Amino acid sequence: MLLQSPQRLFYGTALVVMFLLGVWTEGSGFIDEFLYYRGDITYLLGQHIELMLISGGLAITFAVPVGVLLSRPRFARVAEPAMQVLNIGQTIPTLAVLALSMTLLGIGRVPAIFALFVYTILPIARNTYAGIKAVPPHMKEAAAGMGMSATQMLFRVELPNALFVIFAGIRIALSVNVGTVPLAFLIGGGGLGELIFTGIALDRPVMMLAGAIPTAALAVVVDMVVAAVAFLTVPKGVNPLRNPA
Amino acid sequence: MIRIENLTKVFETPEGPVTAADHITMDVPDGEICILLGPSGCGKTTTLKMINRIIEPTSGRVSINDEDTTGMNTTDLRRSIGYVIQQIGLFPNMTIEENISVVPRLLGWDRKRTRERARELLDMVALDPSAFMGRYPGELSGGQQQRVGVIRALAADPPVLLMDEPFGAIDPINRAVIQDEFLRMQSELNKTILFVSHDIDEAIKMGDRIAIFRAGRLVQYDRPDDLLAHPKNDFVESFFGEDRALKRMQLARVRDVMEDDVPVVRHDDDLRRALELMDERGYHYAITLVNEHHQPVGMVMRSTAETRRGKCGEHYYGVDALAHLDDDLRKVASLMFSHDTTWLACVDEDGRLAGTLTQRGITRYLGATYRPQE
Ligand SMILES: Nc1ncnc2c1ncn2[C@@H]1O[C@H](COP(=O)(O)OP(=O)(O)OP(=O)(O)O)[C@@H](O)[C@H]1O
Ligand SMILES: [Mg+2]
């Protein structure tokens, strides 16, 4: 029975482990100490979410049109080199981007948001471009042959068909974003990084975890939210989540 | 009418200019299906796409109903021309209803009218609207998608239809079914259709006219039967192959070839009467026996009539194969072979004798150059 469903075995084990962990943490006073940071957590979590939402929101509103523009025939010549640049940009470590941003804009929230924004643009623009480029030429020919203008084709055919790939880009981008937000603390941007880094510096693991656990939880929640939005907005006919083949 | 005059396309490629279509001139009369046929790369698709300006002609022009399309706004032009591409090109993000409604919506039809049109079209190709309207293309079989591709092109009732190998992607059995269905639709709709194909049998079956292309040039443009009977040159001749005569058999109907006005005998006629009639017509083989409804029930052989006495009703052989007026000669020939006979009685829809058909009659028909060359 158990062997037949490895998934159940996994969940069962996980439950037991969590229960034991719970017992242990309670016994060691971990929870009490953790709750001691409750005020900090809610305050910093707010900042954290704010950083993420502003930089992520800006990045989406900027990167999707950029991806779309690059996919237009008149940018065909610059599109591929631009993608190469974006790909290289993606390999620069996040910390380096933060440092560069700080040298440009000083310290505080603005450079933090800017750095996060830059880092979030890349996967979204790349996926938007690739998703639109992946729409088969014959489909576009059918659309043109039926008398759609370029704009009508973009909104009725190209974007709906690319939407799933675009959402995949947003998902990657936001998960990178949430994971990077703690670093914003290093340039005075605030957020849960404050607890994490201070905890490390003061060698207080519980303080560190008080920052790390909500960060991880937030990453999971954001991912789920994006997945849910994708599930609901990508047209059913091109939504692999809705019709698993 | 679609009038194509000196239509030419030269593609500039890194290897130099490629002339894909070279001064093509032809007229497609209203309500006819014109098949563009020829080997791969001969310029069929290029010619077709210059009509709705997916490809801009290098020179020459296309007029539709005496209106030169050169100056027309391309989106308006395209909305007035149905277009079916080989890959079908249904939009996977749209339901079947939405796919069919694309052009009506571009033309600003109201919701109700658009929806009714979609239903009507689905009915026309025997796809149940209540089951299919809300489905997505991915949930349809290849043949069903192909049908939707065709009715989508018909949605706004355009007078002209361009089809690029529309039935290319389906298996032969389904293809024949869709072809028949399409011909039935066309007999009611009377669209002016340009249809690219590389399948000779399809061309012969579907085409009112066939344009044979070779290396960007229009080699011959004629009715299928004329093409088969009078190929203009060796290229056309070899293109249709050694079995041209057999292909022509597909084009001829029993009603065109059979001998009508045939003598018959009834059950209570005397055998001597049968012999008399056969002598009169010079029949060496047999005479048809019909019942009171003039339906053929058998034949009285000459040898029987010569040697026996009595009524025809007592000395006949039953018929087990009949030709129908709209059967093509290929089917009839096949019937003759499988029933080991050189003679068939031909009947109308009510099963009444309309004439007879012999193997000699068929060979004479195919051998004759019965239409003067233009
Ligand atoms: N965009 C293009 N650029 C350059 N050459 C082209 C282009 N499109 C077509 N050609 C060339 O023009 C010629 C005619 O092509 P076309 O697509 O019209 O052939 P076709 O008769 O439709 O062939 P098939 O039966 O294989 O579809 C070919 O030699 C082809 O290589
Ligand atoms: Mg072609």
XYZ file of C-alpha atoms and ligand atoms in Angstrom:
651
model
C 0.000 0.000 0.000
C 2.566 2.517 1.089
C 4.912 1.467 -1.667
C 2.155 1.886 -4.183
C 1.862 5.569 -3.409
C 5.251 7.118 -2.744
C 3.551 10.499 -2.560
C 1.519 9.454 0.468
C 4.599 8.026 2.048
C 6.315 11.354 1.503
C 3.504 13.407 2.971
C 3.177 11.057 5.906
C 6.866 11.310 6.703
C 6.815 15.067 6.296
C 3.925 15.351 8.753
C 5.708 13.250 11.348
C 8.921 15.242 10.941
C 7.045 18.504 11.273
C 5.281 17.298 14.371
C 8.571 16.290 15.970
C 10.081 19.613 14.972
C 7.129 21.358 16.565
C 7.597 19.449 19.776
C 11.287 20.226 19.789
C 10.894 23.934 19.001
C 8.254 24.339 21.664
C 10.449 22.568 24.160
C 13.465 24.711 23.338
C 11.558 27.974 23.680
C 12.045 28.739 20.008
C 8.459 29.796 19.457
C 8.481 32.235 22.337
C 11.627 33.821 21.090
C 10.318 33.912 17.551
C 7.132 35.622 18.669
C 9.242 38.215 20.383
C 10.047 39.561 16.870
C 6.395 39.651 15.844
C 6.276 43.428 15.657
C 9.445 43.601 13.608
C 8.272 40.877 11.300
C 4.963 42.558 10.407
C 6.628 45.925 9.918
C 9.510 44.623 7.842
C 7.297 42.232 5.923
C 5.228 45.233 4.893
C 8.350 46.974 3.629
C 9.470 43.790 1.957
C 6.189 43.358 0.100
C 6.193 47.007 -0.841
C 9.672 46.720 -2.360
C 8.622 43.644 -4.246
C 5.345 45.051 -5.510
C 6.779 48.353 -6.657
C 9.835 46.919 -8.381
C 7.934 43.912 -9.761
C 4.992 46.001 -10.922
C 7.257 48.509 -12.637
C 9.250 45.704 -14.211
C 6.145 44.009 -15.628
C 4.734 47.223 -17.043
C 8.076 48.019 -18.571
C 9.324 44.625 -19.707
C 6.188 43.307 -21.451
C 5.978 46.257 -23.866
C 9.732 46.032 -24.432
C 9.421 42.346 -25.305
C 6.489 43.125 -27.592
C 8.355 45.953 -29.306
C 11.424 43.821 -29.890
C 9.233 41.186 -31.524
C 7.924 43.707 -34.094
C 9.398 43.333 -37.574
C 10.875 46.802 -37.537
C 13.059 45.883 -34.573
C 14.048 42.513 -35.993
C 17.572 43.736 -36.547
C 18.190 44.849 -32.976
C 16.091 42.207 -31.246
C 18.532 39.318 -31.210
C 21.534 41.402 -30.038
C 19.278 42.969 -27.410
C 18.305 39.497 -26.184
C 21.968 38.557 -25.955
C 22.612 41.629 -23.839
C 19.673 40.752 -21.592
C 20.961 37.205 -21.224
C 24.387 38.448 -20.241
C 22.764 40.925 -17.866
C 21.063 38.017 -16.163
C 24.404 36.426 -15.326
C 25.578 39.443 -13.299
C 25.206 38.572 -9.610
C 22.384 40.342 -7.808
C 24.745 41.815 -5.289
C 26.745 43.429 -8.057
C 23.599 44.976 -9.484
C 22.773 46.362 -6.038
C 26.262 47.763 -5.685
C 26.091 49.402 -9.106
C 22.698 50.837 -8.302
C 24.028 52.212 -5.041
C 26.939 53.921 -6.757
C 24.478 55.541 -9.141
C 21.650 56.457 -6.796
C 23.087 56.387 -3.318
C 21.455 54.438 -0.493
C 17.848 53.942 0.528
C 14.701 52.638 -1.027
C 15.072 54.135 -4.492
C 18.326 52.419 -5.476
C 17.008 49.176 -3.958
C 13.845 49.352 -6.015
C 15.819 50.297 -9.077
C 18.182 47.351 -8.736
C 15.322 44.928 -8.140
C 13.483 46.417 -11.104
C 16.446 45.968 -13.433
C 16.964 42.427 -12.326
C 13.286 41.564 -12.735
C 12.968 43.016 -16.237
C 15.198 40.484 -17.861
C 13.226 37.221 -17.622
C 9.950 38.969 -18.401
C 11.211 40.769 -21.499
C 12.967 37.653 -22.677
C 9.920 35.448 -22.289
C 7.579 37.998 -23.839
C 9.808 38.232 -26.865
C 10.345 34.482 -27.133
C 6.662 33.736 -26.566
C 5.555 36.038 -29.354
C 8.292 34.828 -31.669
C 7.136 31.268 -31.042
C 3.686 31.936 -32.506
C 3.824 29.889 -35.722
C 4.146 31.968 -38.913
C 1.210 30.189 -40.535
C -1.063 31.305 -37.723
C -0.032 34.887 -38.302
C -0.508 34.429 -42.006
C -4.024 33.160 -41.410
C -4.706 36.211 -39.253
C -3.309 38.600 -41.845
C -5.135 36.793 -44.615
C -8.409 37.283 -42.791
C -7.820 41.002 -42.703
C -6.521 41.645 -39.198
C -4.379 44.742 -38.784
C -1.006 44.357 -37.065
C -2.475 45.614 -33.787
C -5.484 43.324 -33.988
C -3.157 40.433 -34.686
C -1.025 41.331 -31.672
C -3.924 41.449 -29.234
C -6.112 38.684 -30.645
C -3.540 36.160 -31.746
C 0.037 36.803 -30.719
C -0.337 37.896 -27.088
C -2.994 35.307 -26.135
C -0.830 32.564 -27.586
C 2.301 33.887 -25.894
C 0.612 34.596 -22.573
C 1.507 31.335 -20.925
C 5.181 31.794 -21.705
C 4.975 35.420 -20.550
C 3.519 34.293 -17.239
C 6.289 31.747 -16.894
C 8.715 34.659 -17.228
C 6.834 36.687 -14.634
C 6.878 33.749 -12.283
C 10.623 33.315 -12.598
C 11.195 37.054 -12.333
C 9.099 37.503 -9.220
C 10.588 34.510 -7.457
C 14.049 35.935 -8.139
C 12.759 39.297 -6.998
C 11.386 38.030 -3.678
C 14.586 36.143 -3.049
C 16.647 39.233 -3.743
C 14.668 41.706 -1.670
C 16.519 40.761 1.577
C 19.711 42.065 -0.027
C 18.052 45.478 -0.310
C 18.768 45.905 3.400
C 22.447 46.066 2.520
C 21.941 49.347 0.695
C 19.459 50.695 3.184
C 16.316 49.597 1.437
C 14.755 47.906 4.454
C 12.728 44.695 4.389
C 13.156 41.351 6.111
C 16.843 41.392 5.257
C 17.265 43.501 8.356
C 16.359 40.576 10.618
C 18.332 38.082 8.567
C 21.548 40.018 8.337
C 21.397 41.408 11.830
C 20.665 37.908 13.104
C 23.710 36.612 11.310
C 25.869 39.470 12.514
C 24.781 39.059 16.127
C 24.870 35.291 15.881
C 21.217 34.988 16.877
C 19.755 32.196 14.759
C 16.168 32.789 15.856
C 16.351 36.398 14.767
C 17.792 35.287 11.468
C 14.997 32.753 11.038
C 12.419 35.385 11.946
C 13.503 37.071 8.737
C 14.164 33.994 6.643
C 10.975 32.038 7.292
C 8.574 34.837 6.272
C 10.767 35.492 3.218
C 10.466 31.881 2.157
C 6.736 31.833 2.881
C 6.285 34.998 0.841
C 8.136 33.434 -2.095
C 5.790 30.456 -2.002
C 2.704 32.663 -1.777
C 3.826 34.924 -4.621
C 4.491 31.925 -6.809
C 1.054 30.544 -6.044
C -0.612 33.860 -6.757
C 1.121 34.224 -10.122
C 0.238 30.637 -10.997
C -3.379 31.301 -10.083
C -3.505 34.451 -12.167
C -1.970 32.568 -15.101
C -4.484 29.789 -14.653
C -7.336 32.236 -14.828
C -6.160 34.586 -17.558
C -4.423 32.397 -20.125
C -7.068 31.288 -22.657
C -8.169 27.750 -22.002
C -7.155 26.472 -25.431
C -3.502 27.383 -24.888
C -3.313 26.824 -21.163
C -1.388 23.653 -20.310
C -2.538 24.003 -16.699
C -6.147 23.588 -17.756
C -5.892 20.730 -20.182
C -3.039 18.488 -19.165
C -2.536 16.561 -22.385
C -14.858 37.041 -62.036
C -11.231 37.085 -61.034
C -9.017 38.451 -63.766
C -5.288 37.949 -63.444
C -3.145 39.874 -65.884
C 0.581 39.484 -66.336
C 0.987 38.800 -62.662
C 4.676 38.496 -61.859
C 6.687 37.997 -58.703
C 10.421 38.171 -58.500
C 11.921 37.371 -55.105
C 15.252 38.985 -54.385
C 17.338 36.354 -52.637
C 20.995 36.338 -51.621
C 21.589 33.934 -54.521
C 20.032 36.361 -56.965
C 16.501 37.012 -58.179
C 14.018 34.114 -58.268
C 11.052 34.462 -60.601
C 8.319 32.619 -58.757
C 5.499 33.716 -61.034
C 6.117 34.862 -64.570
C 3.441 36.881 -66.373
C 0.512 34.766 -65.287
C -2.664 35.659 -67.165
C -5.947 33.917 -66.580
C -9.647 34.506 -65.865
C -11.675 32.599 -63.334
C -15.391 32.917 -64.129
C -17.894 33.466 -61.318
C -18.960 30.388 -59.450
C -16.187 28.160 -60.747
C -13.447 26.261 -58.985
C -10.084 26.841 -60.579
C -7.318 24.494 -59.504
C -3.716 25.649 -59.594
C -1.771 22.476 -60.202
C 1.870 21.736 -60.747
C 5.061 20.313 -59.277
C 6.555 21.668 -56.060
C 8.042 25.133 -56.306
C 6.284 26.051 -59.540
C 4.685 29.177 -58.105
C 1.159 28.082 -57.186
C 1.218 29.449 -53.655
C 2.943 32.638 -54.763
C 0.259 33.266 -57.379
C -2.512 32.585 -54.879
C -1.051 34.871 -52.224
C -0.692 37.728 -54.664
C -4.467 37.744 -54.990
C -5.018 38.719 -51.349
C -1.692 40.535 -51.239
C -0.050 38.415 -48.609
C 2.653 38.692 -51.250
C 3.008 41.988 -53.118
C 3.217 41.416 -56.876
C 6.293 42.727 -58.627
C 4.136 43.653 -61.604
C 0.824 42.841 -63.211
C -2.591 43.094 -61.662
C -5.557 41.273 -60.266
C -9.121 42.497 -60.666
C -12.075 41.071 -58.846
C -15.419 41.783 -60.510
C -13.777 44.414 -62.683
C -12.299 46.214 -59.712
C -8.538 46.530 -59.778
C -7.228 45.355 -56.409
C -3.910 47.156 -56.776
C -5.018 50.335 -55.064
C -7.336 48.715 -52.543
C -6.722 48.804 -48.806
C -5.292 45.365 -48.015
C -7.319 44.731 -44.884
C -10.580 45.558 -46.678
C -9.560 43.412 -49.597
C -8.697 40.481 -47.351
C -11.912 40.683 -45.388
C -13.782 40.241 -48.649
C -11.801 37.150 -49.633
C -12.033 33.852 -47.792
C -8.634 32.308 -47.157
C -7.823 28.755 -46.145
C -4.176 27.911 -45.573
C -2.682 24.460 -45.763
C -1.841 24.284 -42.069
C -5.467 25.198 -41.331
C -4.283 27.980 -39.011
C -7.082 27.840 -36.463
C -6.263 30.034 -33.480
C -5.727 27.713 -30.503
C -6.534 30.475 -28.023
C -10.048 30.850 -29.397
C -13.025 28.538 -29.243
C -14.434 27.177 -32.465
C -17.163 29.795 -32.328
C -14.606 32.569 -31.864
C -12.511 31.203 -34.685
C -15.455 31.206 -37.059
C -16.453 34.669 -35.891
C -13.124 36.383 -36.571
C -14.018 38.054 -39.857
C -17.650 38.861 -38.953
C -16.341 40.566 -35.831
C -13.712 42.475 -37.778
C -16.557 43.596 -40.011
C -18.510 44.737 -36.976
C -21.410 42.288 -37.098
C -23.490 42.208 -33.932
C -23.130 39.344 -31.514
C -26.400 37.664 -32.311
C -25.926 37.591 -36.045
C -22.337 36.354 -35.661
C -23.418 33.549 -33.389
C -26.222 32.483 -35.689
C -23.835 32.439 -38.606
C -21.401 30.225 -36.704
C -24.193 27.780 -35.922
C -25.411 27.720 -39.463
C -21.927 27.041 -40.815
C -21.230 24.255 -38.341
C -24.525 22.663 -39.319
C -23.476 22.876 -42.925
C -20.464 20.631 -42.320
C -22.339 18.296 -40.008
C -20.645 19.394 -36.795
C -23.201 19.732 -34.018
C -23.071 23.409 -32.941
C -24.101 22.702 -29.362
C -21.149 20.346 -29.006
C -18.527 22.235 -30.990
C -19.071 25.971 -30.527
C -17.382 26.049 -27.143
C -14.553 23.646 -27.884
C -10.995 24.602 -28.646
C -9.190 23.593 -31.836
C -6.952 21.253 -29.863
C -10.013 19.232 -28.937
C -10.927 18.463 -32.563
C -9.704 15.764 -34.930
C -7.679 16.769 -37.970
C -10.652 16.384 -40.293
C -12.899 18.401 -38.014
C -10.298 21.168 -37.822
C -10.037 21.171 -41.587
C -13.801 21.630 -41.871
C -13.742 24.484 -39.394
C -10.904 26.068 -41.385
C -13.098 26.012 -44.482
C -16.255 27.361 -42.861
C -14.250 30.052 -41.091
C -13.238 31.311 -44.513
C -16.897 31.304 -45.537
C -18.105 33.121 -42.433
C -18.717 36.562 -43.891
C -19.960 35.033 -47.134
C -17.131 36.365 -49.318
C -17.681 35.949 -53.049
C -14.129 34.744 -53.547
C -12.315 31.952 -51.783
C -8.589 31.176 -51.872
C -7.552 27.756 -50.686
C -3.951 26.539 -50.465
C -3.949 22.758 -50.378
C -6.845 22.865 -47.938
C -7.254 19.127 -47.692
C -3.578 18.289 -47.839
C -3.158 17.337 -44.216
C -5.801 14.626 -43.960
C -5.761 10.939 -44.715
C -7.106 9.863 -48.123
C -10.416 8.474 -46.875
C -11.351 11.554 -44.910
C -10.084 13.717 -47.707
C -12.527 12.167 -50.155
C -15.360 12.735 -47.678
C -14.445 16.392 -47.182
C -14.025 16.906 -50.913
C -17.518 15.582 -51.560
C -18.902 17.677 -48.755
C -17.173 20.737 -50.133
C -18.475 20.146 -53.640
C -21.981 19.805 -52.261
C -21.583 23.123 -50.422
C -20.173 24.789 -53.496
C -23.118 23.670 -55.621
C -25.279 25.845 -53.357
C -22.865 28.666 -52.613
C -21.405 29.263 -56.070
C -18.238 30.899 -54.842
C -15.435 31.805 -57.181
C -12.609 29.658 -55.919
C -8.893 29.429 -56.509
C -7.612 26.206 -55.109
C -3.985 25.092 -54.966
C -3.349 21.390 -55.182
C -0.559 19.058 -56.112
C -2.882 16.080 -56.273
C -3.933 15.352 -59.844
C -6.942 13.278 -58.844
C -8.155 15.997 -56.531
C -7.745 18.539 -59.322
C -9.742 16.450 -61.748
C -12.429 15.808 -59.187
C -12.812 19.335 -57.851
C -11.853 21.599 -60.708
C -14.112 23.288 -63.209
C -10.845 24.461 -64.689
C -7.261 23.489 -64.067
C -4.238 25.728 -64.490
C -1.033 23.776 -64.969
C 2.042 25.596 -63.710
C 5.652 24.901 -64.428
C 8.610 26.908 -63.146
C 6.580 30.053 -62.588
C 4.732 29.910 -65.882
C 1.174 28.980 -66.683
C 1.494 26.169 -69.187
C -2.111 25.271 -69.894
C -5.440 26.450 -68.559
C -8.436 24.380 -69.550
C -11.343 22.306 -68.380
C -10.122 19.002 -66.918
C -11.508 16.887 -69.703
C -9.858 19.037 -72.343
C -6.573 18.915 -70.507
C -6.688 15.153 -70.438
C -7.896 14.815 -73.997
C -5.698 17.522 -75.482
C -2.571 18.110 -73.425
C -0.823 21.080 -74.981
C 2.689 19.711 -74.721
C 4.823 16.882 -73.425
C 5.057 18.397 -69.979
C 1.303 18.411 -69.453
C 1.003 15.016 -71.028
C 3.592 13.437 -68.791
C 2.301 15.338 -65.793
C -1.029 13.600 -66.077
C 0.755 10.334 -66.649
C 0.285 7.234 -68.756
C -3.132 6.582 -67.295
C -4.667 9.791 -68.615
C -7.441 7.870 -70.319
C -8.336 6.169 -67.059
C -8.368 9.556 -65.313
C -10.790 10.817 -67.903
C -13.099 7.979 -66.986
C -13.567 9.718 -63.649
C -14.883 12.768 -65.426
C -17.459 11.071 -67.620
C -20.875 10.186 -66.237
C -22.981 7.256 -67.283
C -25.668 9.607 -68.554
C -23.239 11.095 -71.093
C -21.954 7.834 -72.455
C -24.793 5.314 -72.301
C -26.941 4.397 -75.221
C -30.503 5.460 -74.445
C -33.457 4.490 -76.579
C -32.724 0.789 -76.148
C -35.232 -1.889 -77.084
C -36.645 -4.020 -74.272
C -38.751 -7.142 -73.888
C -41.257 -8.069 -71.163
C -41.935 -11.335 -69.400
C -44.801 -12.339 -71.689
C -43.114 -11.392 -74.956
C -42.259 -14.306 -77.166
C -38.592 -15.222 -77.660
C -39.077 -14.652 -81.368
C -39.920 -11.039 -80.647
C -36.634 -10.716 -78.732
C -34.712 -12.145 -81.671
C -36.480 -9.793 -84.040
C -35.541 -6.756 -81.979
C -31.932 -7.869 -81.699
C -31.733 -8.377 -85.442
C -33.192 -4.939 -85.962
C -30.448 -3.335 -83.866
C -27.716 -5.721 -84.810
C -27.225 -6.919 -81.182
C -25.004 -9.960 -81.000
C -25.208 -10.456 -77.308
C -28.472 -9.896 -75.436
C -31.557 -7.767 -74.895
C -32.871 -6.279 -71.643
C -35.923 -7.672 -69.904
C -37.968 -5.184 -67.852
C -40.855 -5.574 -65.442
C -44.123 -3.616 -65.429
C -42.361 -0.606 -63.824
C -39.796 -0.543 -66.595
C -37.146 -1.727 -64.169
C -34.513 -4.046 -65.633
C -34.753 -7.521 -64.155
C -32.623 -9.507 -66.521
C -31.434 -10.166 -70.030
C -32.341 -12.594 -72.727
C -29.252 -13.922 -74.477
C -29.209 -14.064 -78.235
C -28.106 -17.679 -78.157
C -31.155 -18.564 -76.048
C -33.528 -16.717 -78.346
C -32.081 -18.494 -81.359
C -32.343 -22.017 -79.978
C -35.332 -22.054 -77.621
C -39.027 -21.467 -77.858
C -41.404 -19.842 -75.394
C -41.806 -16.617 -73.439
C -38.905 -14.343 -72.533
C -39.984 -14.573 -68.878
C -39.037 -18.248 -68.899
C -35.596 -17.897 -70.423
C -33.689 -14.987 -68.933
C -30.673 -14.381 -66.764
C -31.062 -12.051 -63.788
C -28.973 -8.889 -63.629
C -26.835 -8.472 -60.543
C -25.063 -5.214 -61.383
C -26.601 -1.924 -62.416
C -25.069 1.403 -63.387
C -26.656 4.616 -62.146
C -26.912 7.738 -64.254
C -24.475 9.741 -62.125
C -21.861 7.043 -61.663
C -18.558 7.829 -63.294
C -17.092 5.527 -65.887
C -14.336 4.347 -63.615
C -16.857 2.876 -61.231
C -18.771 1.330 -64.117
C -15.657 -0.228 -65.597
C -14.820 -1.641 -62.224
C -18.335 -3.107 -61.961
C -17.961 -4.699 -65.372
C -14.653 -6.293 -64.443
C -15.879 -7.616 -61.153
C -19.052 -9.075 -62.693
C -17.264 -10.373 -65.762
C -19.598 -8.637 -68.166
C -19.208 -6.234 -71.060
C -22.704 -4.889 -70.688
C -24.613 -3.032 -67.973
C -28.136 -1.765 -67.691
C -28.311 1.877 -66.544
C -31.108 3.011 -64.241
C -32.443 6.335 -62.982
C -33.219 7.228 -59.351
C -36.382 5.136 -59.400
C -34.597 2.108 -60.715
C -36.177 2.411 -64.153
C -34.165 1.471 -67.192
C -32.631 4.550 -68.786
C -30.206 2.929 -71.207
C -27.375 0.478 -71.507
C -23.632 0.785 -71.487
C -21.102 -1.509 -73.152
C -17.341 -1.730 -72.915
C -17.166 -0.832 -76.601
C -19.232 2.254 -75.945
C -16.781 3.343 -73.237
C -13.681 2.809 -75.344
C -15.270 4.622 -78.245
C -16.129 7.534 -75.956
C -12.606 7.792 -74.582
C -10.991 7.378 -77.972
C -13.022 10.070 -79.650
C -11.725 13.620 -79.775
C -15.242 14.693 -79.285
C -14.581 18.310 -78.529
C -12.870 20.501 -81.063
C -9.693 22.104 -79.750
C -9.970 25.783 -79.029
N 9.719 34.447 -49.659
C 10.427 33.880 -50.657
N 11.691 34.276 -50.902
C 12.403 33.734 -51.909
N 11.946 32.771 -52.735
C 10.698 32.333 -52.552
C 9.873 32.858 -51.502
N 8.685 32.226 -51.542
C 8.756 31.352 -52.562
N 9.968 31.409 -53.173
C 10.392 30.618 -54.332
O 9.457 30.789 -55.361
C 9.203 29.569 -56.022
C 7.718 29.275 -56.004
O 7.286 29.021 -54.673
P 5.829 28.637 -54.293
O 5.728 28.600 -52.830
O 4.887 29.522 -55.000
O 5.724 27.166 -54.889
P 4.500 26.155 -54.899
O 4.127 25.954 -56.307
O 3.437 26.624 -53.981
O 5.169 24.833 -54.368
P 4.635 23.739 -53.326
O 3.760 22.804 -54.092
O 5.882 23.079 -52.876
O 3.911 24.471 -52.233
C 10.051 28.539 -55.347
O 11.199 28.344 -56.115
C 10.399 29.151 -54.023
O 11.647 28.716 -53.582
Mg 2.646 25.937 -52.058
